[in-house]
XYZ file of C-alpha atoms in Angstrom:
561
model
C -8.711 -46.513 -54.466
C -9.372 -50.651 -55.430
C -7.938 -51.588 -58.857
C -9.868 -53.999 -60.747
C -7.052 -56.544 -62.494
C -8.404 -58.669 -65.704
C -7.941 -61.766 -65.641
C -4.867 -63.813 -66.444
C -4.873 -64.925 -70.011
C -4.077 -68.591 -69.143
C -7.208 -68.551 -67.104
C -9.485 -67.487 -70.096
C -7.727 -70.148 -72.538
C -8.942 -72.620 -70.132
C -12.182 -71.176 -69.799
C -12.843 -71.583 -73.657
C -11.332 -74.586 -73.834
C -13.799 -75.900 -71.199
C -16.632 -74.190 -73.224
C -15.639 -75.235 -76.845
C -15.394 -78.893 -74.746
C -19.286 -79.032 -74.148
C -20.118 -78.620 -77.556
C -22.243 -81.084 -79.523
C -20.361 -83.917 -81.484
C -22.069 -82.996 -84.543
C -19.833 -79.452 -84.378
C -16.693 -80.977 -83.131
C -16.434 -82.750 -86.620
C -17.402 -80.087 -88.397
C -15.171 -77.620 -86.218
C -17.886 -74.874 -86.069
C -19.336 -72.878 -83.191
C -22.021 -74.959 -81.725
C -24.730 -72.820 -80.172
C -25.180 -75.230 -77.304
C -28.987 -75.532 -77.497
C -30.670 -78.342 -75.785
C -31.354 -81.259 -76.193
C -30.281 -80.513 -79.465
C -27.632 -77.990 -81.203
C -30.241 -75.460 -83.184
C -27.081 -75.227 -85.701
C -27.553 -78.299 -86.702
C -31.026 -78.656 -86.742
C -31.510 -75.167 -89.413
C -29.209 -76.872 -91.571
C -30.585 -80.024 -91.547
C -28.067 -82.139 -90.204
C -28.956 -84.918 -87.301
C -27.067 -83.917 -83.971
C -25.727 -86.754 -82.245
C -25.958 -84.697 -78.502
C -23.174 -83.931 -76.318
C -20.632 -85.775 -74.425
C -21.225 -86.481 -71.022
C -20.158 -84.190 -68.455
C -16.950 -84.846 -66.711
C -17.329 -84.929 -62.838
C -15.614 -81.918 -61.670
C -13.567 -82.053 -58.085
C -11.986 -84.956 -56.386
C -13.529 -88.368 -55.895
C -14.078 -89.274 -52.597
C -11.533 -91.881 -51.313
C -12.560 -95.212 -51.866
C -13.512 -97.477 -49.340
C -11.540 -100.530 -50.924
C -9.152 -100.774 -53.333
C -9.195 -104.118 -55.393
C -5.780 -104.788 -57.233
C -5.820 -106.610 -60.351
C -2.441 -108.411 -61.120
C -1.955 -109.326 -64.319
C -0.536 -113.186 -63.293
C -2.363 -116.284 -65.446
C -3.058 -119.116 -63.174
C 0.084 -121.451 -62.947
C -0.151 -124.178 -66.109
C 0.544 -127.983 -65.704
C 3.998 -127.321 -67.476
C 4.757 -125.035 -64.282
C 3.233 -127.513 -61.751
C 5.393 -130.119 -63.404
C 8.554 -128.138 -63.724
C 8.216 -127.477 -59.475
C 8.075 -131.124 -59.374
C 10.917 -131.752 -61.513
C 12.908 -129.270 -59.419
C 12.042 -130.864 -55.988
C 13.161 -134.278 -57.563
C 16.385 -132.741 -58.380
C 16.665 -131.620 -54.572
C 15.341 -134.706 -53.514
C 16.672 -137.446 -55.081
C 18.600 -136.471 -58.419
C 21.424 -133.842 -55.965
C 22.120 -136.390 -53.049
C 23.058 -139.810 -55.389
C 25.370 -138.023 -57.630
C 28.612 -139.065 -55.577
C 30.686 -139.290 -58.198
C 33.946 -136.803 -59.712
C 32.265 -133.711 -57.736
C 31.275 -133.053 -53.849
C 28.061 -133.547 -52.197
C 28.565 -129.825 -51.622
C 28.689 -129.212 -55.376
C 25.416 -130.727 -56.656
C 23.616 -130.280 -53.366
C 24.312 -126.310 -52.901
C 26.548 -124.713 -55.505
C 24.397 -125.634 -58.419
C 20.971 -124.719 -56.038
C 22.213 -121.526 -55.361
C 23.253 -120.834 -59.088
C 19.591 -122.018 -59.823
C 18.449 -118.827 -57.732
C 20.907 -116.501 -59.850
C 21.266 -117.899 -63.594
C 18.083 -118.796 -65.322
C 19.983 -120.998 -67.937
C 20.925 -122.750 -64.921
C 17.665 -122.996 -63.076
C 16.427 -124.583 -66.555
C 18.905 -126.759 -67.285
C 18.483 -128.225 -63.615
C 14.927 -128.733 -64.425
C 15.570 -130.404 -68.015
C 18.032 -132.795 -66.321
C 15.869 -133.724 -63.210
C 13.112 -134.386 -65.680
C 14.893 -136.925 -67.721
C 16.366 -138.357 -64.147
C 12.691 -139.416 -62.998
C 11.661 -140.586 -66.286
C 14.603 -142.969 -66.132
C 13.793 -143.764 -62.521
C 10.886 -145.799 -63.659
C 12.375 -147.049 -66.891
C 15.812 -147.801 -66.160
C 16.474 -149.516 -69.667
C 14.171 -147.214 -72.029
C 15.799 -143.811 -73.004
C 12.879 -140.951 -72.615
C 10.925 -140.071 -75.268
C 12.105 -136.926 -77.059
C 8.106 -135.302 -77.042
C 8.477 -134.848 -73.489
C 7.195 -130.781 -73.715
C 8.168 -129.893 -70.026
C 11.788 -131.207 -70.500
C 11.979 -129.513 -74.261
C 10.706 -126.138 -72.951
C 12.979 -125.657 -70.189
C 15.971 -127.339 -72.667
C 15.259 -124.614 -75.147
C 14.784 -122.107 -73.089
C 18.321 -122.709 -71.289
C 19.982 -122.931 -74.564
C 18.425 -119.758 -75.751
C 19.505 -117.764 -72.578
C 23.274 -119.570 -73.104
C 23.278 -118.219 -76.884
C 22.230 -114.512 -76.232
C 24.644 -113.948 -73.066
C 27.129 -111.297 -73.832
C 29.637 -112.055 -70.988
C 28.906 -114.959 -69.782
C 30.405 -115.999 -66.102
C 32.503 -118.567 -66.732
C 31.386 -120.671 -63.402
C 28.221 -120.777 -65.341
C 29.373 -121.800 -68.312
C 31.455 -124.960 -66.746
C 28.401 -125.458 -64.573
C 26.210 -125.499 -67.599
C 28.040 -128.063 -69.368
C 27.816 -130.563 -66.290
C 23.888 -130.714 -66.475
C 24.257 -130.998 -70.392
C 26.032 -133.796 -70.339
C 23.734 -134.931 -67.577
C 21.207 -134.457 -69.674
C 22.873 -136.334 -72.589
C 24.007 -139.309 -70.666
C 20.037 -139.773 -69.146
C 19.342 -139.977 -73.151
C 21.835 -142.674 -73.655
C 23.914 -139.824 -76.140
C 27.525 -140.428 -75.369
C 28.209 -138.495 -78.269
C 26.625 -135.800 -77.286
C 28.078 -135.913 -73.897
C 31.833 -135.963 -75.495
C 31.022 -132.939 -77.221
C 30.350 -131.126 -74.224
C 32.980 -132.375 -72.065
C 35.214 -131.260 -75.327
C 33.340 -127.736 -74.564
C 34.116 -127.314 -71.025
C 37.945 -128.075 -71.549
C 37.965 -125.407 -73.799
C 36.282 -122.610 -71.676
C 38.546 -123.673 -68.480
C 41.615 -123.299 -71.087
C 40.155 -119.910 -72.040
C 39.752 -119.010 -68.517
C 43.271 -120.335 -66.767
C 45.390 -117.855 -68.617
C 43.656 -115.047 -67.115
C 42.847 -116.671 -63.599
C 44.837 -114.057 -61.657
C 43.164 -111.105 -62.814
C 39.742 -112.706 -62.108
C 40.821 -113.789 -58.679
C 40.936 -110.020 -58.115
C 37.556 -109.035 -59.376
C 35.605 -111.302 -58.346
C 34.342 -113.155 -55.058
C 36.248 -115.734 -53.423
C 33.362 -117.887 -53.404
C 33.140 -117.492 -56.979
C 37.287 -118.835 -57.328
C 36.169 -121.598 -55.145
C 33.310 -122.863 -57.559
C 35.725 -122.661 -60.160
C 38.474 -124.477 -58.545
C 36.031 -127.569 -58.081
C 34.815 -127.255 -61.681
C 37.965 -127.527 -62.444
C 38.626 -130.442 -60.568
C 35.511 -132.482 -61.540
C 36.774 -131.637 -65.390
C 39.911 -132.747 -64.912
C 38.948 -136.352 -63.840
C 36.773 -136.280 -66.227
C 39.606 -136.220 -68.772
C 41.088 -139.110 -66.610
C 38.430 -141.100 -66.379
C 36.706 -140.763 -70.353
C 38.307 -143.378 -72.716
C 37.608 -140.864 -75.522
C 39.651 -137.750 -73.636
C 42.223 -140.028 -72.106
C 44.518 -140.454 -74.956
C 43.807 -136.631 -76.116
C 44.464 -135.080 -72.532
C 47.497 -137.313 -72.179
C 49.218 -138.093 -75.465
C 52.220 -139.688 -74.108
C 49.900 -142.491 -72.882
C 49.496 -143.718 -76.590
C 53.503 -143.217 -77.027
C 54.498 -147.123 -77.227
C 53.130 -147.426 -80.708
C 56.238 -145.291 -81.325
C 58.625 -145.413 -78.601
C 61.344 -147.577 -78.721
C 63.287 -149.309 -75.849
C 65.983 -146.862 -76.204
C 63.912 -144.385 -74.667
C 64.872 -145.418 -71.337
C 68.326 -144.392 -72.309
C 67.097 -140.627 -70.946
C 68.342 -138.573 -67.903
C 67.512 -141.376 -64.881
C 65.254 -138.945 -62.525
C 65.651 -142.239 -59.895
C 69.320 -143.802 -60.477
C 68.512 -146.377 -58.349
C 65.214 -147.362 -59.968
C 65.946 -151.151 -61.505
C 63.833 -152.122 -64.459
C 62.766 -155.255 -62.490
C 61.327 -153.081 -59.926
C 59.021 -151.217 -62.303
C 57.966 -154.701 -63.900
C 57.237 -155.399 -60.052
C 55.132 -152.284 -59.671
C 53.185 -153.238 -62.795
C 52.575 -156.606 -62.131
C 51.337 -155.279 -58.382
C 48.855 -153.137 -59.961
C 47.892 -155.886 -62.132
C 46.919 -157.832 -59.386
C 45.243 -155.470 -57.469
C 42.618 -154.924 -60.555
C 42.234 -158.537 -60.451
C 41.054 -158.424 -57.069
C 38.764 -155.644 -57.900
C 37.313 -157.953 -60.900
C 36.498 -160.639 -59.116
C 34.222 -158.209 -56.973
C 32.979 -156.894 -59.608
C 31.622 -160.065 -61.278
C 30.202 -161.729 -57.890
C 28.469 -158.535 -56.880
C 24.556 -158.667 -57.027
C 22.819 -155.879 -56.123
C 19.037 -154.493 -55.795
C 17.765 -151.314 -57.606
C 18.510 -150.032 -61.160
C 21.891 -149.490 -62.458
C 23.710 -145.738 -62.652
C 22.000 -143.847 -65.212
C 24.900 -141.359 -65.734
C 28.693 -141.189 -64.678
C 28.337 -139.038 -61.625
C 26.482 -141.880 -60.007
C 28.176 -144.445 -57.925
C 28.115 -148.120 -57.572
C 28.402 -148.468 -53.649
C 32.017 -150.133 -52.612
C 33.023 -150.743 -55.935
C 33.262 -147.166 -57.923
C 35.476 -145.201 -55.329
C 37.974 -148.431 -55.400
C 38.163 -148.352 -59.391
C 38.401 -144.860 -59.432
C 41.459 -145.113 -57.047
C 43.125 -147.581 -58.765
C 43.024 -145.691 -62.266
C 44.373 -142.674 -60.152
C 47.575 -144.605 -58.979
C 48.294 -146.296 -61.989
C 48.028 -142.530 -63.833
C 50.463 -141.119 -61.154
C 53.029 -144.304 -61.706
C 52.814 -143.882 -65.375
C 53.326 -139.800 -65.149
C 56.218 -140.138 -62.690
C 58.242 -142.697 -64.021
C 57.428 -142.180 -67.933
C 61.122 -141.661 -68.535
C 61.591 -144.927 -67.465
C 59.610 -146.752 -68.905
C 60.094 -149.049 -72.203
C 57.592 -149.216 -74.740
C 56.735 -153.012 -73.544
C 55.967 -151.204 -69.718
C 53.807 -148.467 -71.802
C 51.950 -151.692 -73.877
C 51.396 -153.219 -70.500
C 49.905 -150.227 -68.940
C 47.790 -149.434 -71.781
C 46.423 -153.183 -71.584
C 45.628 -152.612 -67.813
C 43.700 -149.536 -68.624
C 42.090 -151.244 -71.091
C 41.226 -153.942 -68.802
C 39.754 -151.076 -66.233
C 37.147 -149.644 -68.801
C 35.624 -153.483 -69.494
C 35.643 -153.826 -65.565
C 34.013 -150.078 -65.120
C 31.270 -151.109 -67.123
C 30.628 -154.784 -65.796
C 30.763 -152.765 -62.128
C 27.835 -150.861 -63.367
C 25.506 -153.232 -65.210
C 26.766 -156.703 -64.233
C 25.186 -157.047 -60.766
C 21.855 -155.398 -61.542
C 20.637 -158.321 -63.881
C 19.911 -155.782 -66.450
C 21.445 -156.523 -70.046
C 20.146 -153.633 -71.667
C 22.683 -151.005 -69.518
C 25.309 -152.322 -71.682
C 23.778 -150.099 -74.278
C 24.403 -146.930 -72.036
C 28.516 -147.689 -72.817
C 28.425 -147.762 -76.368
C 31.482 -145.371 -76.873
C 33.439 -147.167 -74.016
C 32.967 -151.002 -75.697
C 33.960 -149.650 -78.607
C 36.864 -148.006 -77.537
C 37.936 -151.400 -75.868
C 37.626 -153.358 -79.276
C 39.879 -150.154 -80.959
C 42.542 -150.575 -78.070
C 42.602 -154.307 -78.531
C 42.975 -154.008 -82.226
C 45.923 -152.032 -81.901
C 47.119 -154.616 -79.606
C 46.334 -157.958 -81.162
C 50.069 -158.103 -82.835
C 51.999 -157.675 -79.247
C 49.864 -159.161 -76.689
C 47.442 -161.648 -77.978
C 46.498 -163.889 -75.358
C 46.455 -161.125 -72.621
C 43.239 -159.596 -75.095
C 41.119 -162.695 -74.655
C 38.565 -161.635 -71.518
C 38.172 -157.983 -73.148
C 37.325 -159.392 -76.446
C 34.827 -161.622 -75.240
C 33.277 -159.493 -72.876
C 32.621 -157.170 -75.882
C 31.500 -159.932 -77.709
C 28.688 -161.684 -75.469
C 27.978 -158.134 -73.257
C 27.492 -155.198 -76.214
C 25.131 -156.460 -78.842
C 25.979 -154.006 -81.498
C 26.093 -156.051 -84.400
C 29.223 -154.889 -86.341
C 31.169 -154.224 -82.857
C 30.366 -157.651 -81.388
C 31.812 -159.558 -84.511
C 34.624 -157.382 -85.004
C 35.365 -158.489 -80.987
C 35.030 -162.182 -82.560
C 37.225 -161.868 -85.451
C 39.899 -160.366 -83.363
C 39.401 -163.301 -80.360
C 40.256 -165.807 -83.415
C 43.563 -164.330 -83.675
C 44.214 -164.903 -80.417
C 45.694 -168.587 -79.880
C 43.276 -172.097 -79.515
C 41.509 -170.361 -76.119
C 40.409 -167.463 -78.033
C 39.236 -169.697 -81.228
C 37.576 -171.757 -78.871
C 36.193 -169.154 -77.134
C 34.995 -166.953 -80.571
C 33.206 -170.154 -81.187
C 31.313 -169.805 -77.805
C 30.610 -166.141 -78.528
C 29.750 -166.584 -82.086
C 27.076 -169.179 -80.832
C 25.730 -166.456 -78.353
C 25.119 -163.960 -81.218
C 23.274 -166.138 -82.913
C 20.637 -166.683 -79.960
C 20.518 -163.685 -79.178
C 19.644 -162.581 -82.914
C 17.335 -165.592 -83.759
C 14.061 -164.053 -85.127
C 15.365 -160.506 -85.206
C 15.333 -158.556 -88.563
C 18.983 -157.250 -89.508
C 19.695 -155.680 -85.935
C 22.341 -153.175 -86.152
C 22.498 -150.984 -83.055
C 22.299 -153.093 -79.498
C 19.195 -151.577 -78.719
C 17.643 -153.607 -81.517
C 17.730 -156.514 -79.354
C 15.315 -156.810 -76.915
C 15.727 -157.943 -73.608
C 13.839 -160.755 -73.848
C 16.645 -162.293 -76.387
C 19.307 -161.125 -74.048
C 21.067 -164.127 -72.317
C 23.935 -164.711 -70.031
C 25.792 -167.798 -69.771
C 26.213 -169.917 -66.813
C 28.922 -172.143 -68.223
C 29.948 -175.285 -70.637
C 30.096 -178.865 -70.244
C 30.533 -181.945 -72.289
C 26.839 -183.681 -72.482
C 27.416 -186.855 -70.907
C 24.725 -188.314 -72.828
C 27.324 -189.525 -75.604
C 26.226 -186.698 -78.469
C 30.048 -185.534 -78.777
C 28.171 -181.912 -78.271
C 29.177 -179.252 -75.659
C 25.998 -178.251 -73.843
C 26.646 -174.380 -73.358
C 24.293 -173.172 -70.285
C 22.351 -169.952 -70.284
C 19.662 -167.850 -68.542
C 17.193 -165.468 -69.946
C 15.800 -162.143 -68.390
C 15.908 -161.953 -64.803
C 19.099 -164.185 -65.524
C 18.652 -166.359 -61.983
C 18.741 -169.672 -62.451
C 16.040 -172.009 -60.389
C 17.042 -173.962 -57.517
C 19.101 -176.735 -58.082
C 20.055 -175.723 -61.904
C 23.545 -174.817 -61.379
C 25.784 -171.925 -60.631
C 27.490 -169.150 -61.987
C 25.074 -166.259 -62.250
C 22.301 -168.027 -60.957
C 22.980 -168.099 -57.139
C 19.930 -169.323 -55.712
C 20.116 -167.865 -52.437
C 19.823 -164.300 -53.686
C 16.677 -165.362 -55.211
C 14.401 -163.841 -52.626
C 11.866 -161.910 -54.942
C 11.402 -165.432 -56.669
C 11.854 -163.869 -60.167
C 13.895 -167.437 -61.124
C 14.171 -168.547 -64.693
C 15.073 -172.295 -65.783
C 18.556 -172.823 -67.034
C 18.417 -173.258 -71.283
C 21.029 -174.785 -73.419
C 22.249 -175.127 -76.778
C 24.848 -177.620 -78.077
C 28.237 -176.819 -79.576
C 29.452 -179.475 -81.359
C 33.237 -180.335 -80.942
C 33.822 -179.877 -84.141
C 33.105 -176.178 -83.875
C 35.673 -176.022 -80.955
C 38.004 -177.130 -83.645
C 38.428 -180.775 -82.086
C 39.854 -183.532 -84.160
C 38.426 -186.031 -82.177
C 35.823 -185.532 -79.389
C 37.800 -184.891 -76.060
C 37.380 -187.009 -72.738
C 36.918 -184.332 -70.654
C 36.108 -180.524 -70.709
C 38.091 -179.462 -68.396
C 39.681 -176.998 -70.819
C 36.525 -175.553 -72.312
C 35.009 -175.149 -68.915
C 37.895 -173.938 -67.315
C 38.171 -171.044 -70.189
C 34.545 -170.389 -69.694
C 34.995 -169.872 -66.195
C 37.999 -167.515 -66.643
C 36.178 -165.097 -68.913
C 32.829 -165.116 -67.237
C 34.818 -164.020 -64.053
C 37.015 -161.643 -66.030
C 40.038 -163.357 -64.906
C 42.638 -161.715 -66.895
C 45.415 -163.469 -64.685
C 45.220 -166.642 -65.998
C 45.517 -165.290 -69.917
C 48.619 -162.945 -68.587
C 51.734 -164.885 -69.039
C 51.781 -165.625 -72.672
C 54.716 -167.711 -72.641
C 53.181 -170.205 -70.333
C 48.982 -170.720 -71.139
C 47.199 -171.116 -68.358
C 45.269 -174.083 -69.117
C 46.009 -177.640 -70.458
C 45.047 -178.724 -74.044
C 42.424 -181.601 -73.658
C 43.243 -184.624 -75.295
C 42.409 -184.666 -79.187
C 42.147 -180.629 -78.968
C 43.966 -179.414 -81.713
C 42.829 -177.701 -85.345
C 40.896 -179.762 -88.226
C-alpha cells in the first residue's frame, strides 16, 4: 500500500508567500487579496482604481558563474597633500636623519625613528611634519616657515590628536614624540616651546625610571634599548641647554650663597691642594680659549645648523666634550670648591654658551641666524647681571658679543648698560656697541625683536682706527651682507682669499669721536681701542681674565671727562 503524505507546513507557507509576492503593487499597498489578472488586476479595475502593475519577477535558480569579476575598492586617488607627504618622508630619510649627529646617535635617527614610523601613527605624522619644515628651512635658512602650510598643519594636528587620545601610550614613543616636537619647534625658531617639550620629556622619564625594573621583564629588549638611548639623549640635552642646566643641577648656582667656609667639609681627596683646583680651572679656561679662536676664524659654506641636533664640523663635538669634562670636574670636586671657584666655573659656562652660538652662526655669514638663539643669548645677559659685581672685567667679551650680534632691542641695550659697569675698557666698548646699534636700527620704526632688523641693516665689525686725516675721530669699519670685504680693504671677516664666489662688499665706516670714548684730549695712538676691539672680535676672554692686571695699557690722554 502506498501512503500519501501531506506536504509539510513550511513548504505550504513558502508557496503562499511566493504567491502573495506576485500580487499587484496596488493590492499590496491596500493589503487585499489580488486576483492576479493580466495585464491589470480585475479587483482594482472593479473598484475604479488604477492598477500599478506587478513587480518584476525574480529569476529562479542559480545564475551561471560569471566569466570575470570586477573588484571595486573604495580608495580615492592620492591627493596632492598625500604626494607631498610621501616626498616629505623621503626627505627626512635622505636628508634630515643623516644630518642629526648631535646628542642622538646615527642609529637612533636613521633606524629607531624610522622603525617607529611603521608602528606608531603619531610618530609617522610628526616625522612628516618635521621634515616638511626642514625642507623649507633648507631653501630659506634665515626665514621661519609659514604657519599656513597645509601639509605640515594636517600631519602635526593628526599627531597631536593621536597622542592626546592614547590611553596607555608606550613611554618610548612618547619620548620620541617629544624630541620630534622639539625638532619642529626649532625649525620654527620657537625656543620657548622647545624648552617646554624638553621639560615634558624629563617628566616622562622621571615617571618611567621607578618602574624600569618591572618594565624590563614585560617589554622587549629592543624597547628597553630604545628607552636607554632616549634617556641618554635627554640627559645630554639637560646638560647643554642653558635654561635647564641649573634646574637639573642646582648646586652649580650655589656660589650665589656658598661661603668659603664650605671648603671645611670632609675631603674626598685629602692630598688635593687649592692651588691644584685653581690650576685645573685655568687649564679649562685655556682649552676653551683655543676653541674660541677656532670659532671666530672659521669660514664655512652652506646654511647654518637649523636645530640643536645638527652639528658644525670640527667644532660642535669639541665644544660638547669640553663642557662634559667641566661638568665632571665640578661634580667630582664640588665639596672642595670655594665660592670664587664656582663663580669662575659659572663664568666659563657663560663663555661656552657664547661660543656655542658663535660656532653655529658666525662662520656662515648669515647674521640673521643669531635670532634663533634668543633664549641662550638672553640667559647670557642674565648670568652677566649676576656676576657683574664680582667679575666685572671678565664679562666684557660676552656682553660685547650679545650687544653687537643679538638684535633684540631691549637685551642688547641691557648688555650695553652692563658693559658700562665693567671699567674703562667696558665703557669704550659700550660706546662702540651703541654705535653698532644705531647704525643697524637707522631708518627702522621702533624695532623690538631681532627679526625687526632686516639682514641688509646688519653689520659685522672689522676694526677701529684713529683717523689720520686729523679729524680727531676714530673710524669704525664694518661690512654688510655678505660680510666679506673687497680685496685690499682690510682684514677681519673680510678675508679676501675666501672670496671665490665673488660676493665681496666694500668696507664702510662710521666716525666715532674720542669724546664718546671718554678721552679728554685726542690720544696720539689708537692702539688701545684697536686692541680692545680686536680682542672681543676674536673672543679673546683670556685677555680680560686677570682683573688685577689690565690686559692693555691705556693710551696717553685717556681718562674720564
